[in-house]
PDB file of C-alpha atoms in Angstrom:
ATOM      1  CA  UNK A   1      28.456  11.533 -20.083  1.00  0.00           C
ATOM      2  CA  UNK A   2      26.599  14.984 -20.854  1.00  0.00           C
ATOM      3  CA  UNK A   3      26.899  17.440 -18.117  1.00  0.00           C
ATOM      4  CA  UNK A   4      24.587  20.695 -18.481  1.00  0.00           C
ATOM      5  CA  UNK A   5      25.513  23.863 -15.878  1.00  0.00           C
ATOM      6  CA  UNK A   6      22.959  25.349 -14.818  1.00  0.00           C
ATOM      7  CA  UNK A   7      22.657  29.117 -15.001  1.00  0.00           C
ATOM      8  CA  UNK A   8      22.787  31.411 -12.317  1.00  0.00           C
ATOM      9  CA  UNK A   9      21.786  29.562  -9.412  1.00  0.00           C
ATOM     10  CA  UNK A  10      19.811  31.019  -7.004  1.00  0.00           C
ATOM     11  CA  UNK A  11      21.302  30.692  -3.509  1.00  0.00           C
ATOM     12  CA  UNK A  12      20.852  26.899  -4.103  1.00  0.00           C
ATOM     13  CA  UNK A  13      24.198  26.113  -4.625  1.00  0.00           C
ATOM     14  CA  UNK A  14      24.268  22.642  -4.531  1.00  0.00           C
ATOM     15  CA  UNK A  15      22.127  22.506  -7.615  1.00  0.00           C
ATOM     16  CA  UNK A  16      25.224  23.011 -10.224  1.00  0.00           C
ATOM     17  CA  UNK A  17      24.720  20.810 -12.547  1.00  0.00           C
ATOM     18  CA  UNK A  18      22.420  18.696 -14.323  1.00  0.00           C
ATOM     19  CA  UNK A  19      23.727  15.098 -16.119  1.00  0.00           C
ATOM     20  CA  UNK A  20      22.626  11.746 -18.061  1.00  0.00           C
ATOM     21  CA  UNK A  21      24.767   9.146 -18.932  1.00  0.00           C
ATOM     22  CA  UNK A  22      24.607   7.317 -22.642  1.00  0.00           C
ATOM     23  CA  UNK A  23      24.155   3.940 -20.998  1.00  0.00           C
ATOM     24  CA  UNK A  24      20.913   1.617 -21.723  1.00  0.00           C
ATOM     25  CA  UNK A  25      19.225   2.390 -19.462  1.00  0.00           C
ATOM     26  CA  UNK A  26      19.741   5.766 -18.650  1.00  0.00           C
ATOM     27  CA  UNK A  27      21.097   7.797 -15.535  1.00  0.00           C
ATOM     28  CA  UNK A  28      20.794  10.468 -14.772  1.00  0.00           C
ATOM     29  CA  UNK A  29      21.323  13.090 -12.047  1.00  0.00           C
ATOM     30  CA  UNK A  30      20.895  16.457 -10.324  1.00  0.00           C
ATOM     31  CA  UNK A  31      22.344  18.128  -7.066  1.00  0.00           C
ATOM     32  CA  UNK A  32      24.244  16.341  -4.427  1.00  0.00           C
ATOM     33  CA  UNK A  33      24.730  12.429  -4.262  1.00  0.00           C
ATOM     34  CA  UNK A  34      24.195  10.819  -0.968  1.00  0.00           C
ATOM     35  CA  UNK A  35      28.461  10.990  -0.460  1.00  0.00           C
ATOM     36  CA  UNK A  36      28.308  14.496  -1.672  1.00  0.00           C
ATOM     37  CA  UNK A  37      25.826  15.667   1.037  1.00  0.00           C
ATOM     38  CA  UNK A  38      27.333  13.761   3.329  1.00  0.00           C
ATOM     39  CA  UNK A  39      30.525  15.384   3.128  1.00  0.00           C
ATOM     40  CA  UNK A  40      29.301  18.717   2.404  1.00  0.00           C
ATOM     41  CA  UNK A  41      26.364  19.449   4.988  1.00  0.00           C
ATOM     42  CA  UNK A  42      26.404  19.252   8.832  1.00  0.00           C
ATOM     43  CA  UNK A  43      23.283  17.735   9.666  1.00  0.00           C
ATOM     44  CA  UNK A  44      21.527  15.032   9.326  1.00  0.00           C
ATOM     45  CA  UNK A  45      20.166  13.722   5.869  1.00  0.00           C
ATOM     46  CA  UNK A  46      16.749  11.858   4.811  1.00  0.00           C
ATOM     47  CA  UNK A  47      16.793   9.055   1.831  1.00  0.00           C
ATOM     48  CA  UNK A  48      14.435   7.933   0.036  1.00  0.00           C
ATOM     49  CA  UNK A  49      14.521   5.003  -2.523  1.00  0.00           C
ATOM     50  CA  UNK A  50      12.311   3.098  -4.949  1.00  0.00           C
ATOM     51  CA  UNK A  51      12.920   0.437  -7.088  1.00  0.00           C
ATOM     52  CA  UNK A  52      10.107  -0.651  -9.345  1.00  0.00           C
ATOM     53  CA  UNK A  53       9.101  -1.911 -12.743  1.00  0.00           C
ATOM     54  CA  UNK A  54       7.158   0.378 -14.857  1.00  0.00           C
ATOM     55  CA  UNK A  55       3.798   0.378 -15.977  1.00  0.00           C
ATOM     56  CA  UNK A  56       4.681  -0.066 -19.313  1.00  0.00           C
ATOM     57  CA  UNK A  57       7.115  -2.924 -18.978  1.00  0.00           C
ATOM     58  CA  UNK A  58       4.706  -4.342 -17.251  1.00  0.00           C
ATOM     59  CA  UNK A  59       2.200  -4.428 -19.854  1.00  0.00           C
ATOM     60  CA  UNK A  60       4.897  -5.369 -22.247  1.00  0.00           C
ATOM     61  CA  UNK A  61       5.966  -7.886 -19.863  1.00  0.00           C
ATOM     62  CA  UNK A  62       9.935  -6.845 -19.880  1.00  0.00           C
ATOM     63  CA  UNK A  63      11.472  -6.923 -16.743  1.00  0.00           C
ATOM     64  CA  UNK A  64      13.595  -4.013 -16.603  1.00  0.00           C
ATOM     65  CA  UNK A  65      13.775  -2.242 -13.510  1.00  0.00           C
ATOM     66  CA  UNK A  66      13.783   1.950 -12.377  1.00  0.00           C
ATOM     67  CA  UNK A  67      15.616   3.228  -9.657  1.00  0.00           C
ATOM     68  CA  UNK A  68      15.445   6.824  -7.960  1.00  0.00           C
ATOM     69  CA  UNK A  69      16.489   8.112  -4.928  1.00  0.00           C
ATOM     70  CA  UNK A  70      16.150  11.314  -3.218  1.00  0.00           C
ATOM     71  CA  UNK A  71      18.306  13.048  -1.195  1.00  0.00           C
ATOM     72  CA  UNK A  72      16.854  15.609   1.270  1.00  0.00           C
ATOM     73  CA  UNK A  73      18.215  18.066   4.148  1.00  0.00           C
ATOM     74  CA  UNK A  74      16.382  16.896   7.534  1.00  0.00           C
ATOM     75  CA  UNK A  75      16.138  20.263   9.281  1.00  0.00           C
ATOM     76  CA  UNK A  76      15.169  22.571   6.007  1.00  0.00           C
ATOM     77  CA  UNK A  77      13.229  19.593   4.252  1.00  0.00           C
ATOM     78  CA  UNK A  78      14.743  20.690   1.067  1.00  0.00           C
ATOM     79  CA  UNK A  79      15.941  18.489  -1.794  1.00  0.00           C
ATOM     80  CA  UNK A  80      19.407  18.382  -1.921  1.00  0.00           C
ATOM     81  CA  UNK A  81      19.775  15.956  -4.877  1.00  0.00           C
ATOM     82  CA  UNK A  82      17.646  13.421  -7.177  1.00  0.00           C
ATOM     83  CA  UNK A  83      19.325  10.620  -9.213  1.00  0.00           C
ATOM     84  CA  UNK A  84      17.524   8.358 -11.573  1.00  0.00           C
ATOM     85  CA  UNK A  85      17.663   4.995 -13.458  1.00  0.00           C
ATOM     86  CA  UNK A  86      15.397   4.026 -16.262  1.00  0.00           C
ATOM     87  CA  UNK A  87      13.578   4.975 -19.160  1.00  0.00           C
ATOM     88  CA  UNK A  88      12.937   8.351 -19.650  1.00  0.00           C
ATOM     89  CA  UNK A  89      15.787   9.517 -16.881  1.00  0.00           C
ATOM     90  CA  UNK A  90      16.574  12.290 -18.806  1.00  0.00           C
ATOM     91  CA  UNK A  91      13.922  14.094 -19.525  1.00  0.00           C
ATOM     92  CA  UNK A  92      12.663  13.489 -16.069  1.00  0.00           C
ATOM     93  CA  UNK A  93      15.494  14.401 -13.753  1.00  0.00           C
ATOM     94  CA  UNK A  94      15.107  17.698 -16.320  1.00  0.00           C
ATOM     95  CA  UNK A  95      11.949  18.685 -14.777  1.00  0.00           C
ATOM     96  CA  UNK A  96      13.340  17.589 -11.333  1.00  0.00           C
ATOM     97  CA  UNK A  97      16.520  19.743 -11.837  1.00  0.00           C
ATOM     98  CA  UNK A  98      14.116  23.241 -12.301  1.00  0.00           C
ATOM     99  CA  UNK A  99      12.551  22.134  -8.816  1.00  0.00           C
ATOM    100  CA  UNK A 100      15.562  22.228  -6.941  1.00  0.00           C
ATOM    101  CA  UNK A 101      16.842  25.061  -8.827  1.00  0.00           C
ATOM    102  CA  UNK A 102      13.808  27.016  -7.285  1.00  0.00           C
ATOM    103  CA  UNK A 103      14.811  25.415  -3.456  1.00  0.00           C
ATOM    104  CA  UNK A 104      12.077  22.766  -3.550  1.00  0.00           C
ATOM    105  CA  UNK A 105      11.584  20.868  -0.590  1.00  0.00           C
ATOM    106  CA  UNK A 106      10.290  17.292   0.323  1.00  0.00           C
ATOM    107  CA  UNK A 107       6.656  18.524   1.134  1.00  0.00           C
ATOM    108  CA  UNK A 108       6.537  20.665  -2.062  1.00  0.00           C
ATOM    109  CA  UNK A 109       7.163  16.934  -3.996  1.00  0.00           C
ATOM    110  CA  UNK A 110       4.615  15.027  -1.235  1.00  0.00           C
ATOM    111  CA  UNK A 111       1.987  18.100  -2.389  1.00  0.00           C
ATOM    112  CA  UNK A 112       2.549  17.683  -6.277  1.00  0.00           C
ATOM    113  CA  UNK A 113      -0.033  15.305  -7.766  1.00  0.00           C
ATOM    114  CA  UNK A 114       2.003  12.888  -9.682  1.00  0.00           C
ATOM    115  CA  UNK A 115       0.535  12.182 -13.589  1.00  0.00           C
ATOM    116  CA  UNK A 116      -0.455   8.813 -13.917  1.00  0.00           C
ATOM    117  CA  UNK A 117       0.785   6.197 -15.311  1.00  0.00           C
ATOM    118  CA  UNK A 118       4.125   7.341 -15.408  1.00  0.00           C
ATOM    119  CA  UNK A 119       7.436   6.936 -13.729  1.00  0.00           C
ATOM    120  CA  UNK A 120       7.699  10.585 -13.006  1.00  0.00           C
ATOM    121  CA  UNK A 121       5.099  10.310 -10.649  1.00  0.00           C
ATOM    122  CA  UNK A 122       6.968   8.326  -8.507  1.00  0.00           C
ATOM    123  CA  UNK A 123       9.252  11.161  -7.478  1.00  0.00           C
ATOM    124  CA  UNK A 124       6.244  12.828  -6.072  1.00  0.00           C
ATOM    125  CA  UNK A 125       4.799   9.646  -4.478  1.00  0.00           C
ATOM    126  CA  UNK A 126       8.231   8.372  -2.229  1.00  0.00           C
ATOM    127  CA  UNK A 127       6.546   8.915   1.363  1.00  0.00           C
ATOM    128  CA  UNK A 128       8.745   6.455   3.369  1.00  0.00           C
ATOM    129  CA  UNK A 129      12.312   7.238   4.774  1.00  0.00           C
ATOM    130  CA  UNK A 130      14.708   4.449   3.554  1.00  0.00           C
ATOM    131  CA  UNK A 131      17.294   5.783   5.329  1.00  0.00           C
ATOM    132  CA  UNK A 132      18.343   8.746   8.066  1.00  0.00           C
ATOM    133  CA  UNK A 133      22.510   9.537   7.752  1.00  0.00           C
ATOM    134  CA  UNK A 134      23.471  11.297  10.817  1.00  0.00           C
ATOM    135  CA  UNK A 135      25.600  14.006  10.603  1.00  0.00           C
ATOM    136  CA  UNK A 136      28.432  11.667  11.371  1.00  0.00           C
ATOM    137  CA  UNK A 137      27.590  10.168   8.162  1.00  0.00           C
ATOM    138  CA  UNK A 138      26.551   6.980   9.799  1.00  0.00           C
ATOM    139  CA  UNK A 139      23.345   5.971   8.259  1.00  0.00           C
ATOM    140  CA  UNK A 140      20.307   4.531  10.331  1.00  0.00           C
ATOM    141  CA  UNK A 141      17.929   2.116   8.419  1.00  0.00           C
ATOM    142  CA  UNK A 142      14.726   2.021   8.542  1.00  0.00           C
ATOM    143  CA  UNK A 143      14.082  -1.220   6.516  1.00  0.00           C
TER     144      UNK A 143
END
């Protein structure tokens, strides 16, 4: 595992640290995870999943699957944490990590026009709550 501090944080201080994991496929992560914000704010949380194959396993017909999640404060809207699964993780939870260094919220992502055909885009394309944890930490599905 490679773990990357990150600078001077603006008053974002759940965005610490930035890592990847050597693994095939990657991981890779920034911010909070789900237990993380859990424990660590008072309200309520939004979570947002996606699990897909991309476009260019498709075309190449392998079947290996991405996975990202988003983890976002209900009442500010901002993004608390991002992890990824997949090719490319690294270099995309990168870009993902200067976004919540900056306090980027959920609508900032929903506004960003994703570039297509790529995985990345999906980050800015995750419109549907899989999940709302109550600030008891019991989660409420929505599936």
């Amino acid at each position: 595992m490679m773990v990357y501090p990150l600078p001077n944080c603006i008053s974002n201080h759940f965005v610490s640290f930035f890592s990847w994991f050597c693994s095939i496929p990657p991981l890779s992560v920034v911010g909070l995870s789900e237990e993380q914000a859990i424990e660590q704010t008072k309200g309520d949380l939004l979570i947002f999943t996606s699990t897909f194959n991309p476009m260019k396993n498709t075309i190449s017909g392998r079947q290996e699957k991405t996975v990202m999640k988003l983890v976002v404060d209900a009442e500010t809207d901002k993004v608390l944490g991002a992890s990824m699964c997949g090719p490319d993780a690294p270099e995309i939870i990168q870009g993902i990590a200067i976004a919540l260094k900056c306090g980027a919220t959920k609508a900032q992502f929903d506004s960003t026009v994703g570039i297509h055909p790529s995985a990345a885009e999906e980050f800015v394309t995750m419109r549907t709550v899989t999940r709302r944890v109550t600030g008891s930490g019991k989660p409420k599905t929505n599936l």
